[in-house]
Structure formats: structure tokens, C-alpha cells
Coordinates of C-alpha atoms in Angstrom, one line a residue:
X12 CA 11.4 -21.2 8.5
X13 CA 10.2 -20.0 5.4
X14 CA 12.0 -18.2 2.6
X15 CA 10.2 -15.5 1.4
X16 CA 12.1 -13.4 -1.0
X17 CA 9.8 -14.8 -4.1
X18 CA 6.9 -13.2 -2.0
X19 CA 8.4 -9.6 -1.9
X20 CA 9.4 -9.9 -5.7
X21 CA 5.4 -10.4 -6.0
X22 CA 4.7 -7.9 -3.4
X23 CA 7.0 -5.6 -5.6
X24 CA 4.8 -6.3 -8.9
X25 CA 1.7 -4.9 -6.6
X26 CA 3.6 -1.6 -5.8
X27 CA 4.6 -1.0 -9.5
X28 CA 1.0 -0.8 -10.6
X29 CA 0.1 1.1 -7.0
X30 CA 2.8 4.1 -8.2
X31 CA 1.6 3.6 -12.1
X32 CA 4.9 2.0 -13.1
X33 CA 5.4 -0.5 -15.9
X34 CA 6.0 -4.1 -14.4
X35 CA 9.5 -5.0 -12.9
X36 CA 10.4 -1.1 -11.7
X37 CA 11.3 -2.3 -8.5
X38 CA 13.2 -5.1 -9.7
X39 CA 15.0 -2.9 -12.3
X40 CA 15.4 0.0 -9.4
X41 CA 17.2 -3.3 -6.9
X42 CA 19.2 -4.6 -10.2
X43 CA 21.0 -0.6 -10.7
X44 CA 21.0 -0.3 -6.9
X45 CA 23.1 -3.9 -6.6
X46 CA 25.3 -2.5 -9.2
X47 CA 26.5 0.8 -7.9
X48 CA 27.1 -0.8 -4.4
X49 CA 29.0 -3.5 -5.7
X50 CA 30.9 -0.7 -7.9
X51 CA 31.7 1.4 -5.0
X52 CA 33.1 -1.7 -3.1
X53 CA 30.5 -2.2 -0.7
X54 CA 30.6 -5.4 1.7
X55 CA 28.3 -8.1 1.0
X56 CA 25.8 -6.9 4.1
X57 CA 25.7 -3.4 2.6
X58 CA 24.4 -4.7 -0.6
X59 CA 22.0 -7.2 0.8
X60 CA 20.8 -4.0 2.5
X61 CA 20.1 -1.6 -0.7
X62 CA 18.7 -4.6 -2.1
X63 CA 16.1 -4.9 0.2
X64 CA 16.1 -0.6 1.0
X65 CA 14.7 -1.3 -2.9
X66 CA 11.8 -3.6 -2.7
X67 CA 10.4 -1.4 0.4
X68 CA 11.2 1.8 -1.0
X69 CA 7.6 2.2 -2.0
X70 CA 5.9 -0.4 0.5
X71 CA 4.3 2.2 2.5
X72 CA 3.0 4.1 -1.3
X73 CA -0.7 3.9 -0.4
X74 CA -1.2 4.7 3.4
X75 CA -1.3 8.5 1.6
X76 CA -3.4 7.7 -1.5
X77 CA -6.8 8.9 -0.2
X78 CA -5.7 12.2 0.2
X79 CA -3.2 12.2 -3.4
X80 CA -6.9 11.4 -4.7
X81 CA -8.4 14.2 -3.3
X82 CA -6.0 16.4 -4.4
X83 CA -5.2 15.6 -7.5
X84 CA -8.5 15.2 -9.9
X85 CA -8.9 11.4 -8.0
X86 CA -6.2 9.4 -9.5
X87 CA -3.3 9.4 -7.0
X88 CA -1.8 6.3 -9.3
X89 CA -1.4 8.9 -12.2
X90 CA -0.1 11.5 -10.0
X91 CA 2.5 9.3 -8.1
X92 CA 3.6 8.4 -11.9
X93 CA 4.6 12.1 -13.0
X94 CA 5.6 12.9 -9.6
X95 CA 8.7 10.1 -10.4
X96 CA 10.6 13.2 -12.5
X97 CA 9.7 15.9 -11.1
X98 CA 12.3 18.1 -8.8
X99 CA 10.2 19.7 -6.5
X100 CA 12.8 22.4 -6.4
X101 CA 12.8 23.3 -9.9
X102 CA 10.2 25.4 -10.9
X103 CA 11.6 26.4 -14.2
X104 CA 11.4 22.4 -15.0
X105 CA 8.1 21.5 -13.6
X106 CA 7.0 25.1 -15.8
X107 CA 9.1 23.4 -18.9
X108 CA 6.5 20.0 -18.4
X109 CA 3.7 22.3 -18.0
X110 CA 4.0 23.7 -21.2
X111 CA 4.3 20.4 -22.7
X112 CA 1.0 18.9 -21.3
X113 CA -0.8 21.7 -22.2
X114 CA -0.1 21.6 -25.6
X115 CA -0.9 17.6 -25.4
X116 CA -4.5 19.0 -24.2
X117 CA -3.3 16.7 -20.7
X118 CA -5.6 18.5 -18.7
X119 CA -5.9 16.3 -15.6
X120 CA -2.1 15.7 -15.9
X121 CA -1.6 19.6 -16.3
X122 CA -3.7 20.6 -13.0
X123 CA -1.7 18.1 -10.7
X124 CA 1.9 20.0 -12.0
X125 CA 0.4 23.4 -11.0
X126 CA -0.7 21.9 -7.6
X127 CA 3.0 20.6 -7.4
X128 CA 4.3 24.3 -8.3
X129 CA 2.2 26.2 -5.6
X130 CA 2.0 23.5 -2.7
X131 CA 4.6 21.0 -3.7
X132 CA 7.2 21.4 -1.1
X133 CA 4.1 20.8 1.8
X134 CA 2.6 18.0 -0.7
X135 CA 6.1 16.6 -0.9
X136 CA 6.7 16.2 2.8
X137 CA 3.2 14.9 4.0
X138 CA 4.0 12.1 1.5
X139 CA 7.4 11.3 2.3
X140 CA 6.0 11.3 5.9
X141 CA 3.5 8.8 5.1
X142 CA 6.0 6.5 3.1
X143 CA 8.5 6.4 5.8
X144 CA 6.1 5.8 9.0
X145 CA 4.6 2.9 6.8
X146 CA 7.6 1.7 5.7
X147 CA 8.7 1.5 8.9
X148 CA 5.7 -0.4 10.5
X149 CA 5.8 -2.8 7.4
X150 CA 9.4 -3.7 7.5
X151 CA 9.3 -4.4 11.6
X152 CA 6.0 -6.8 10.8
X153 CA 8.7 -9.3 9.2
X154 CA 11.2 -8.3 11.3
X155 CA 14.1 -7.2 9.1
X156 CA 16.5 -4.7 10.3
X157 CA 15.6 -1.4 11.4
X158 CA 18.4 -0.1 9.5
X159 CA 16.8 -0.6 5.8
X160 CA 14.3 1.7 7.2
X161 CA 16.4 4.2 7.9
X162 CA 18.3 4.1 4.5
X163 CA 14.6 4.4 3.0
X164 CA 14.2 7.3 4.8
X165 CA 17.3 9.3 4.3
X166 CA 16.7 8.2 -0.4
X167 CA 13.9 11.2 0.0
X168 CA 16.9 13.8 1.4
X169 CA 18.8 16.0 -1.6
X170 CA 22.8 16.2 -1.4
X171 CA 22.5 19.6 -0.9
X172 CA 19.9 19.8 1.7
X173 CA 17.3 20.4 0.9
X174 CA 15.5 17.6 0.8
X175 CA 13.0 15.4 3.0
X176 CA 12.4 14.5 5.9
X177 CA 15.4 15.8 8.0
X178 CA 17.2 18.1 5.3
X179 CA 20.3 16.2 5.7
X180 CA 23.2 16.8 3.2
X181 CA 26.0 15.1 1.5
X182 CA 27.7 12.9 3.5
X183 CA 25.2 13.3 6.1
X184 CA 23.2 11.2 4.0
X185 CA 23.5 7.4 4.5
X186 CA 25.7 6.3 1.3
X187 CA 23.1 3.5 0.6
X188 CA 20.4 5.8 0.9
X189 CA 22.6 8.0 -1.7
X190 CA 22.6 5.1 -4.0
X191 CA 19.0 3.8 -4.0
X192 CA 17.5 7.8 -4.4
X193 CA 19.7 7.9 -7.7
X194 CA 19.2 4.8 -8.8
X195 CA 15.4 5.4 -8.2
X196 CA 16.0 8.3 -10.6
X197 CA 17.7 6.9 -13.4
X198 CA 15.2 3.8 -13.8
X199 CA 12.3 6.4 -13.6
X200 CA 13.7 8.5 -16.3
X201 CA 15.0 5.0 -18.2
X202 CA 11.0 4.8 -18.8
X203 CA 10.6 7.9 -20.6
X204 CA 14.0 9.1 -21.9
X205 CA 16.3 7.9 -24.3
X206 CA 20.4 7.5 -23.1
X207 CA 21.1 11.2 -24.9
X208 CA 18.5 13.1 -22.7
X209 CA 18.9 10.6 -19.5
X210 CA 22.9 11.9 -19.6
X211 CA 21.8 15.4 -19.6
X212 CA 19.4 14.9 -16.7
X213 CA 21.8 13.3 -14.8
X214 CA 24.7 15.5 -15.7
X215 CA 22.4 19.0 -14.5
X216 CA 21.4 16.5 -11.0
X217 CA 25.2 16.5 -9.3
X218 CA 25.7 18.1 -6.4
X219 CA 22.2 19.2 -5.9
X220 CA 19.8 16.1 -5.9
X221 CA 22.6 13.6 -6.0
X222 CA 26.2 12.5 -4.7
X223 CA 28.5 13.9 -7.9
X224 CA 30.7 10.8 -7.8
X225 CA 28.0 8.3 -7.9
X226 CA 26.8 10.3 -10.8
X227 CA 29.6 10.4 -12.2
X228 CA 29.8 6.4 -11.9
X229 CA 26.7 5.7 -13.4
X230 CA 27.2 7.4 -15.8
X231 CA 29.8 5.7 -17.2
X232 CA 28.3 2.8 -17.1
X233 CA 25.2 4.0 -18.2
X234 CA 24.5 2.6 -21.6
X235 CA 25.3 -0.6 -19.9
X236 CA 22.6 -0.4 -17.2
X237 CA 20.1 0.5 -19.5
X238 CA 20.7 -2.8 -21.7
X239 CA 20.4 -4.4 -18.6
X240 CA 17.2 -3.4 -17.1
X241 CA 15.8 -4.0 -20.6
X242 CA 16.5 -7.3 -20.5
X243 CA 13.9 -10.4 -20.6
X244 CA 15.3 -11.9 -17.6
X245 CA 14.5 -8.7 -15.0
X246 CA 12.6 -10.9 -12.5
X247 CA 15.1 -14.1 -12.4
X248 CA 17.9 -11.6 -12.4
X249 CA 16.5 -9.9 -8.9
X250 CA 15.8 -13.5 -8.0
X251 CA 19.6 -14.3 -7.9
X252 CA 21.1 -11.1 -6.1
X253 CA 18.5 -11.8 -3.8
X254 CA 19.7 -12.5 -0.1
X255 CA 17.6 -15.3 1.2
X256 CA 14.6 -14.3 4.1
X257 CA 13.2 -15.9 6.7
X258 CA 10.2 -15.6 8.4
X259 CA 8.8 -18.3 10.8
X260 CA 5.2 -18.4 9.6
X261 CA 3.2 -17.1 6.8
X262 CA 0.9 -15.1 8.4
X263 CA 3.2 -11.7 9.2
X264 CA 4.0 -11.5 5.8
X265 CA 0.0 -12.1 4.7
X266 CA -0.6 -9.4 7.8
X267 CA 1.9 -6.9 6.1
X268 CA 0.8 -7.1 2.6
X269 CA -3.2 -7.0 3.7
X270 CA -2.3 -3.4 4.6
X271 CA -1.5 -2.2 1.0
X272 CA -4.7 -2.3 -0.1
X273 CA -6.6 -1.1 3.2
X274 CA -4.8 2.1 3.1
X275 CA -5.9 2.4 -0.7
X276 CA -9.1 4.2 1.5
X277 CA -9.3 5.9 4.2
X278 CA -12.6 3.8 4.7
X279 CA -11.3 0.3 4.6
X280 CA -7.6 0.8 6.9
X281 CA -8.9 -2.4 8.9
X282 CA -10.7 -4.4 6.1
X283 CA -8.6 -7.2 5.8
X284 CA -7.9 -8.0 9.3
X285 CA -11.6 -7.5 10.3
X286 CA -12.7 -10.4 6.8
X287 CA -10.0 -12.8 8.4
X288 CA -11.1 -12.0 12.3
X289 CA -15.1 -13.4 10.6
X290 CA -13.8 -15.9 8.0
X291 CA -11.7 -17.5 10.6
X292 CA -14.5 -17.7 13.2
X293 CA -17.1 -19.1 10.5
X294 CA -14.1 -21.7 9.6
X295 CA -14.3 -23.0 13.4
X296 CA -17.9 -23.1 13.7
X297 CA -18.1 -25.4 10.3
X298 CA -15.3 -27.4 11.5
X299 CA -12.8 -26.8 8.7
X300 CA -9.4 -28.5 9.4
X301 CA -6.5 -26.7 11.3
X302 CA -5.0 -26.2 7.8
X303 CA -7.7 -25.3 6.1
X304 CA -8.6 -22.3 9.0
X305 CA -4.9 -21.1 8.2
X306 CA -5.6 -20.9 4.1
X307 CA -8.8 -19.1 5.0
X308 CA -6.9 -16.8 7.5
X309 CA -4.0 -16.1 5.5
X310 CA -6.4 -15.8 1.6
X311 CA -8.1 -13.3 3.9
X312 CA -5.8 -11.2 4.3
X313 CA -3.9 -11.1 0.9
X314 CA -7.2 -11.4 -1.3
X315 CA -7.8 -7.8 -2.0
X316 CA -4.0 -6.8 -3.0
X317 CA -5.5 -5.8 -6.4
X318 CA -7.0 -3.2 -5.1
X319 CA -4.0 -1.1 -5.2
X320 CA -4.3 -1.1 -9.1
X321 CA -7.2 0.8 -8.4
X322 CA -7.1 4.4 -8.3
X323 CA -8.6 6.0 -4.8
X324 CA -10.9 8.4 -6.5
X325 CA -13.0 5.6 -7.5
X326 CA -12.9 3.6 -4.7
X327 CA -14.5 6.9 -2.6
X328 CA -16.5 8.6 -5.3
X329 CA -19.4 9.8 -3.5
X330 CA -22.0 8.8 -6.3
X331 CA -22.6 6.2 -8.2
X332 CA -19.9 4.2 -10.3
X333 CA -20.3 4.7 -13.8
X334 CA -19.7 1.2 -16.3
X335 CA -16.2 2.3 -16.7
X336 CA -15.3 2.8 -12.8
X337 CA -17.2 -0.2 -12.6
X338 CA -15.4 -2.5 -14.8
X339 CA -12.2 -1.0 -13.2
X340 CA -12.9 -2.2 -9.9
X341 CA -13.9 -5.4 -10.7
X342 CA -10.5 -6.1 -12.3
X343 CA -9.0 -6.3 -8.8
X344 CA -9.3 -9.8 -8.4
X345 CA -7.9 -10.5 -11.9
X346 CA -4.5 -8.0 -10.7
X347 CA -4.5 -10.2 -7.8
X348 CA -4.3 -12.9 -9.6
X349 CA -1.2 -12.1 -11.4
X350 CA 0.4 -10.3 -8.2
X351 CA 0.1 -13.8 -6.1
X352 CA 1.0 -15.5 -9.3
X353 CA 4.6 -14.4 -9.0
X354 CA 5.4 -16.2 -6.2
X355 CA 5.2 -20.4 -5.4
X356 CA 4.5 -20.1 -1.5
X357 CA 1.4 -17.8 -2.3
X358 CA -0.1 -20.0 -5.7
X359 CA -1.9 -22.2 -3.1
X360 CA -4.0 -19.4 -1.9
X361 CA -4.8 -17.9 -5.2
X362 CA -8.3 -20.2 -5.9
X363 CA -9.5 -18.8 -2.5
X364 CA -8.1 -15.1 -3.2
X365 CA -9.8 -14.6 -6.4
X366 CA -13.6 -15.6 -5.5
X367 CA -15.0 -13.3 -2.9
X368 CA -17.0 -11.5 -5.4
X369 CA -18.0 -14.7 -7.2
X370 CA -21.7 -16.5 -6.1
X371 CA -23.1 -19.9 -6.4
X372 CA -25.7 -18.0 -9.5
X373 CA -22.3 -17.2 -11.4
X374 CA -23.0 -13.7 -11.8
X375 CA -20.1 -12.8 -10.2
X376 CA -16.5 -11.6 -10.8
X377 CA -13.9 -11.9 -12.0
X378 CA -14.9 -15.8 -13.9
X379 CA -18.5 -16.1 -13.0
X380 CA -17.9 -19.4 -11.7
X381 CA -20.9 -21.3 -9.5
X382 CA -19.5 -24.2 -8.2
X383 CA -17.4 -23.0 -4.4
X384 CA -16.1 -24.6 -2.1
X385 CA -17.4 -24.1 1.4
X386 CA -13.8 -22.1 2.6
X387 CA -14.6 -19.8 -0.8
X388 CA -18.1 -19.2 0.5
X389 CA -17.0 -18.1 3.7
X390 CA -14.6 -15.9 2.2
X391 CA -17.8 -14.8 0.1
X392 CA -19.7 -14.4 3.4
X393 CA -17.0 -12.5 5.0
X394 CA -16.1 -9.6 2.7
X395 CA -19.7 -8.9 2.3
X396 CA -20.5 -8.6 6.1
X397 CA -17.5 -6.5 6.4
X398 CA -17.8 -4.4 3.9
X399 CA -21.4 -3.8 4.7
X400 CA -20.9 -3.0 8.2
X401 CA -18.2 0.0 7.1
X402 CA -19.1 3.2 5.9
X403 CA -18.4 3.8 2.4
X404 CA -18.2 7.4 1.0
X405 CA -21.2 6.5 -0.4
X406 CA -23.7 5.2 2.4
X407 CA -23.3 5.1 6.2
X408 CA -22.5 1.8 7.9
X409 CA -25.6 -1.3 7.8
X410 CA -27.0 -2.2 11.2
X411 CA -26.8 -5.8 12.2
X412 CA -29.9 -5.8 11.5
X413 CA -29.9 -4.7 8.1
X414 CA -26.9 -6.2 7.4
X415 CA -28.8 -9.4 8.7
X416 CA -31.7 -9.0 6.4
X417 CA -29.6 -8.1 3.2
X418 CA -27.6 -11.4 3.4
X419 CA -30.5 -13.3 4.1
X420 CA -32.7 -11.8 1.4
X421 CA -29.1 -13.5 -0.7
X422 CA -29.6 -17.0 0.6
X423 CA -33.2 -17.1 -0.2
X424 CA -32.1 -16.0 -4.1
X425 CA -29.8 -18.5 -4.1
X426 CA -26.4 -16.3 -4.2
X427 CA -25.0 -17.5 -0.7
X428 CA -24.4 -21.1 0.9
X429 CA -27.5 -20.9 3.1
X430 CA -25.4 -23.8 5.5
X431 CA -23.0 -20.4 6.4
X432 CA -25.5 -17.6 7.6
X433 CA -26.8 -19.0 11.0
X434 CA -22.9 -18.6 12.0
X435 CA -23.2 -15.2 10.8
X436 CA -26.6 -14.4 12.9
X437 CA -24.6 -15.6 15.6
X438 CA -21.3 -14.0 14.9
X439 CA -23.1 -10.5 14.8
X440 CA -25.4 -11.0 18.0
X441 CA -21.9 -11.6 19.7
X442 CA -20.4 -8.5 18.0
X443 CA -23.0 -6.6 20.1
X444 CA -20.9 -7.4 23.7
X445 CA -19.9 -4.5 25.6
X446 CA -15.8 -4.0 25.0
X447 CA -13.5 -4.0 28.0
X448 CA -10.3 -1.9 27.7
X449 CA -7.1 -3.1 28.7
X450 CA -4.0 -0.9 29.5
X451 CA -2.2 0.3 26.6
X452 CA 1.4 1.2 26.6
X453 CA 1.5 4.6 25.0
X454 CA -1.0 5.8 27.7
X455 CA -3.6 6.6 25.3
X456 CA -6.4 8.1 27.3
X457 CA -10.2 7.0 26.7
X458 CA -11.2 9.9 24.7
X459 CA -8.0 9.4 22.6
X460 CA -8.7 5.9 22.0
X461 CA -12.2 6.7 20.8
X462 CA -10.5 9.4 18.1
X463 CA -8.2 6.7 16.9
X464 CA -11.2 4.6 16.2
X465 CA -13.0 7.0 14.4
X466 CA -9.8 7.9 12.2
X467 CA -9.5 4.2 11.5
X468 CA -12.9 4.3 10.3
X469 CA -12.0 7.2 7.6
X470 CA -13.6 10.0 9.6
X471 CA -12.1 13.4 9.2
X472 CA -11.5 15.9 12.1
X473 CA -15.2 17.4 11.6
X474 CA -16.9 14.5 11.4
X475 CA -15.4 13.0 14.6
X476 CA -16.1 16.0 16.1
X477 CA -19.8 15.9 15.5
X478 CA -19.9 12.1 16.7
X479 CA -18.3 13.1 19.8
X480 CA -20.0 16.6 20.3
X481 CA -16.1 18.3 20.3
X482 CA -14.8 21.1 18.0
X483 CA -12.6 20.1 15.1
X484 CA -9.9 21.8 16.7
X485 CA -10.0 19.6 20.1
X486 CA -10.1 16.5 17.7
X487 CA -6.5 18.0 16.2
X488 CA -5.5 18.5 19.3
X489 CA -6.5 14.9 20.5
X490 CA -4.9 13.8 17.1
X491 CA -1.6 15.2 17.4
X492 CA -1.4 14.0 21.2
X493 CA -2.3 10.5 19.6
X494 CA 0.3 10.4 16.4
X495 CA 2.8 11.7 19.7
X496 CA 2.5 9.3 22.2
X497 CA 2.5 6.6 19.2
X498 CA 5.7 8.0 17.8
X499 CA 4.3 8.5 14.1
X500 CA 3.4 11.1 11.9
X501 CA 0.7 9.9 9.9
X502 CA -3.3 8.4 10.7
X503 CA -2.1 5.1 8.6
X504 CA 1.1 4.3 10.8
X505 CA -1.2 5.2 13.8
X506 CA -3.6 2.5 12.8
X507 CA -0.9 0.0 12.2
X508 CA -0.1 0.4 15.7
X509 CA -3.3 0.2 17.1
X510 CA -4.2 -3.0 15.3
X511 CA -1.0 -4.7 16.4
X512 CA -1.1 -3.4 19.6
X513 CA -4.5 -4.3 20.3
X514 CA -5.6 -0.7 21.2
X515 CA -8.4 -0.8 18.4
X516 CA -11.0 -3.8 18.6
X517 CA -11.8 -5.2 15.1

């Protein structure tokens, strides 16, 4: 059994750059959470359980960022950073902000707090929705206790109601739950505030966002608090509160994590698990080692974590990159780089993790280095082939064949271990075998298996639609049935389950 509460302190890093937080949020956001439960004379399970309720609080952050992009001028990571403050029920505060960033010329900034004032309550809940399914699918991948999801869900309801998703109140609201949606609060204004304005914030919040007494005992411990989440010591700190958790193997954890930066697009929800379905395959046809198929499988799936430091407009502009977005994307392997760093049971993986943009010329990213091992190359051979058989927002999907001739046309130039592509030839005149459905156990119908594919694929309802010669309103239709049957709300917890389940065919 392996102990993997270093891994979600790294995993934590990822999601404070994925909401545009400054490093150890999380950590700070468990640290206050620990405090109040312990202050409040919780029992030693109870405050194992808000500790964990706070690494996962944002876990499922990205499964709505394509459409926070879309929205909001491209940069959902901005926008999930001012949304931190901002009580979607006060209008007269979001206005107060408004007037600020306007006269700070914060144009970009500005445009998202108007969207917030005329659609933020619907905004609001389709995120929250997201979150929650995700969260939910993520924590059962490790198998912790169902419960911390539920206490995840119930941080996005208001104590007097009228909050998200179930418009619980007061006492209705699960006490932890209470605890981690202030704490959440405090640390977010701790970044911006000084103590003075931080009291007043708080003091205006009881009764209608939070509990009054758990106000009422953070505040008097708040100078306190905010010495100690500005302390040098944050991450060894979390380390010790920490309650220890096991997992059997490596690879649900690798599986879990892989989905962060999937979701980052709505074109790449199945990226990871499709590079480690190839790399693995290629491993066992060059008759790598048991142990060294693992590494590949499991670098797979946690090499493109980085990308959630990467905001979603970018990563689906419909045109070309400019130098800037450019540079910006190519810093994801750097970002994952320091993400796996935290954490001894994922340094081994690292050397494969951060080279699948790198070629044997060493005009690659992010170190230009030319000597590879044949387990990198794969991993090289792997994310390209992938990623060129996916749409992008800007191109359509390669044929085999292309995709055949474009990697070749690489070997012959010298960029790609020539000893790798006839596995690939073979791999993709394999990929061409007629699928054969099995039974699935939410009943999913043909026609409804075929939608979920396409959504997996980023397709929206009209463009299924026009695949499948049906209205936009029949695919809704076919949609909802789907997300209903699956028991989930959103197209990213909908994909989770088809992967796992087997109902989608990588």
C-alpha cells in the first residue's frame, strides 16, 4: 500500500495555479480549516475529513474551464481568481469592484464583473455543478469516502439559503462544509486584504454567507491565523496535520490527476488515457521491462498536468498562436516539473514527464535536450499521434494516413527514433478494426453512445448534429437522457464515467 498524501499536496500546487492562486492556497485553506475544527471540538475523523474536504475542494476546477474561457475574454484562470471575493448576491459590491477596475483601465477584468452581475447566479450554478460532479468522480477514483464529497458540495451553499447547489440553510448545512466555505473565504481575502478590511468583510458575512459563530471564532483568532498562513513552513505544516492515505497502486491516482488537464479543453477530455493506451502498446512491442511499461503508463498520464497553468482561451484559439501564447504553452512542461517535484513517489517519473515535446535535433521544449531514452521517445511518439488524430479548434482530425506520412516525413529529418514508427504503422492499421459494443449498465442506447463520443471529442450540440444528420434540439434531448441515466450534471463527469466504465473506446 502506498501513502499518498505528499501526492495530493503536489496535486494541490497544480490546482492553485489552475484557479490563479499564489502557491500553498490549498495548504493555507486545509491549515485554517484544521484550526476551526479543532476549535469547535471536532473528533479526530471530522478533522481528517475537512482536511481532505480542502485539498479536493477545487479538484474538479477545470472540467468547466472551456466554457469560463468562452465567456470570459479566454482566460477562465483570471476569472476563477476574482470570482474568489465576489458574493454573487451582492450587487452593490460586485458594482463597488467595478468602479475600481475601471478606473485601473482593467478592461478584461471589468467585462467578466459585468457578466457576473447580469448572468452570475446561472454562471454560478453551472460551475458549482461542474466542481461537484468532478469532484465526486475524482475522489471515488482513490476511493476515499463519499462523505468528503458531500461536505464539498454543501461549502458552495449560503447560511441563509441561498446558496448552491441545493439552497440548503444553516444547520442544514453540513458543519464541516460550514467551516471549509469560510475558511475558503478568509484565505482568499488574506491575499488581497490587510487584517483591518478582512474583519470588516467578515463582520458584514454572518448570518448571510456564513455560520455567525464560526465567524465570530475566527475572528478572534484572526490575527493569529493570518501569522500562520504566512509562515515559511505552509507545506511541511499541511504535511503534519495530514492523515496518512492509502492506495494500492499508483496508477488510480496517475488516472485521477491525468484528468485535470484533459478537461482544460473540451478537445483533449480523453488525451491522457488515449497517449498511455499507445505508449503502453509501443512499450510491449519494443520489449521494455514490466517496470519500465508501468513508468511509461503512469508518466503518461501525469505528463501534461502543466497544462492547467495554461489558460483555455489559448489552448482553443481558433487561429494561430501568437510568440507570446506560444511561449505560454510551452512552459507546461516546466509547471510540471515543479507540480511533480513536490512529491518523492512521483520524482521518478519527472525525466519521462517533461520530454514529450523534446526531439533527438534538440529543438524542442522545455531544455532542448537530444539525447532520449527509448521510453522518452515513445512518450514523444505517443503525444504526437494523439494529438494529431484529435481535432483541435484549429484543424479537423489527421487521417491515419496523414498522420502516417507527417511522422514519417519526422524520422526521415531526424526528429523521431526511426526504431519506434513501424509499431506505430502497425498500431494505426489495427486502430482501423470494427468496434463491438458490450452491454453497458446505465442502458445507454446506440444513438446515445454515439452523442457521448462526440461530446468527448469537444463537439457542441450543432456540430454533433450535423455529423449525425439530427437537429440540435434532438442532440439536447439525447444529452440530457445521457447526463440522466449517468446520474451527473455535467459533459466532463459524463466522460469520466464512460472512460471508466468502458462505454467510450479510446
Amino acid at each position: 500500500m502506498l501513502d499518498i498524501k505528499e501526492i495530493l499536496i503536489s496535486i494541490s500546487i497544480a490546482l492553485d495555479y489552475a484557479n490563479g492562486r499564489k502557491p500553498e492556497f490549498t495548504l493555507k485553506l486545509a491549515l485554517v480549516s484544521v484550526f476551526l475544527a479543532k476549535l469547535t471540538n471536532c473528533n479526530q475523523r471530522e478533522i481528517h475529513f475537512v482536511y481532505l474536504a480542502s485539498l479536493f475542494k477545487s479538484i474538479g476546477c477545470t472540467s468547466y474551464s472551456s466554457e469560463e474561457a468562452e465567456i470570459f475574454s479566454g482566460d477562465d484562470i483570471s476569472f476563477k481568481s476574482l470570482f474568489s471575493t465576489v458574493d454573487s448576491m451582492n450587487h452593490v459590491q460586485a458594482l463597488i469592484q467595478i468602479n475600481q477596475l475601471r478606473a485601473e483601465s482593467r478592461w478584461d477584468d471589468l467585462k467578466m464583473k459585468l457578466r457576473l452581475i447580469l448572468d452570475g447566479n446561472k454562471i454560478y450554478k453551472n460551475i458549482i455543478e461542474a466542481h461537484c460532479d468532478s469532484a465526486k468522480m475524482l475522489i471515488q477514483e482513490i476511493q476515499l469516502d463519499p462523505e468528503i464529497s458531500a461536505i464539498i458540495n454543501d461549502s458552495y451553499e449560503r447560511y441563509d439559503g441561498k446558496g448552491t447547489p441545493n439552497q440548503k440553510k444553516a444547520n442544514e448545512i453540513h458543519f464541516l462544509s460550514r467551516i471549509l466555505s469560510l475558511s475558503y473565504y478568509f484565505v482568499s481575502l488574506s491575499e488581497i486584504m490587510d487584517s483591518k478590511t478582512i474583519r470588516k468583510r467578515l463582520v458584514k458575512s454572518k448570518a448571510s454567507m456564513f455560520d455567525p459563530n464560526l465567524v465570530d471564532s475566527l475572528l478572534q483568532f484572526l490575527d493569529e491565523l493570518l501569522i500562520m498562513i504566512q509562515s515559511d513552513s505552509i507545506h511541511d505544516d499541511a504535511l503534519f496535520v495530514s492523515p496518512n492515505i492509502y492506495v494500492s497502486h499508483l496508477q488510480s491516482v496517475a488516472k485521477m490527476i491525468s484528468y485535470l488537464p484533459d478537461f482544460k479543453s473540451k478537445y483533449t477530455s480523453l488525451h491522457s488515457k488515449k497517449v498511455s493506451e499507445l505508449a503502453v502498446y509501443l512499450a510491449k512491442k519494443l520489449k521494455l521491462s514490466e517496470v519500465e511499461q508501468n513508468k511509461v503508463y503512469i508518466s503518461a498520464l501525469l505528463m501534461n498536468i502543466g497544462m492547467v497553468c495554461i489558460p483555455s482561451g489559448i489552448l482553443e484559439k481558433k487561429g494561430n498562436l501568437n510568440r507570446s501564447e506560444r511561449e505560454r504553452i510551452e512552459t507546461h512542461t516546466f509547471f510540471t516539473d515543479q507540480i511533480l517535484r513536490k512529491s518523492k513517489l512521483l520524482t521518478p517519473y519527472i525525466e519521462y514527464c517533461i520530454s514529450h515535446h523534446e526531439n533527438s535535433k534538440g529543438t524542442g521544449y522545455h531544455r532542448r535536450v537530444k539525447e532520449l531514452s527509448i521510453a522518452q521517445s515513445i512518450l514523444i511518439y505517443a503525444d504526437k499521434v494523439v494529438a494529431l488524430a484529435s481535432e483541435r479548434s484549429y484543424r479537423n482530425a489527421f487521417s491515419n494516413e496523414d498522420i502516417l506520412s507527417i511522422v514519417k516525413n519526422e524520422v526521415r529529418e531526424g526528429y523521431l527514433d526511426k526504431n519506434i514508427f513501424p509499431f506505430v504503422e502497425e498500431y494505426l492499421g489495427f486502430k482501423k478494426k470494427k468496434i463491438v459494443r458490450k452491454e453497458n449498465k446505465y442502458s445507454l442506447t446506440e444513438r446515445e453512445i454515439q452523442v457521448l463520443e462526440l461530446l468527448a471529442d469537444g463537439n457542441t450540440n450543432k456540430q454533433i448534429g450535423l455529423i449525425l444528420k439530427l437537429s440540435a434540439r434532438t442532440v439536447q434531448h439525447h444529452t440530457i437522457h445521457i447526463y440522466e441515466k449517468m446520474g451527473v450534471k455535467t459533459r466532463s463527469a459524463a466522460v469520466m464515467i464512460g472512460y471508466k466504465e468502458k462505454i467510450l473506446q479510446i
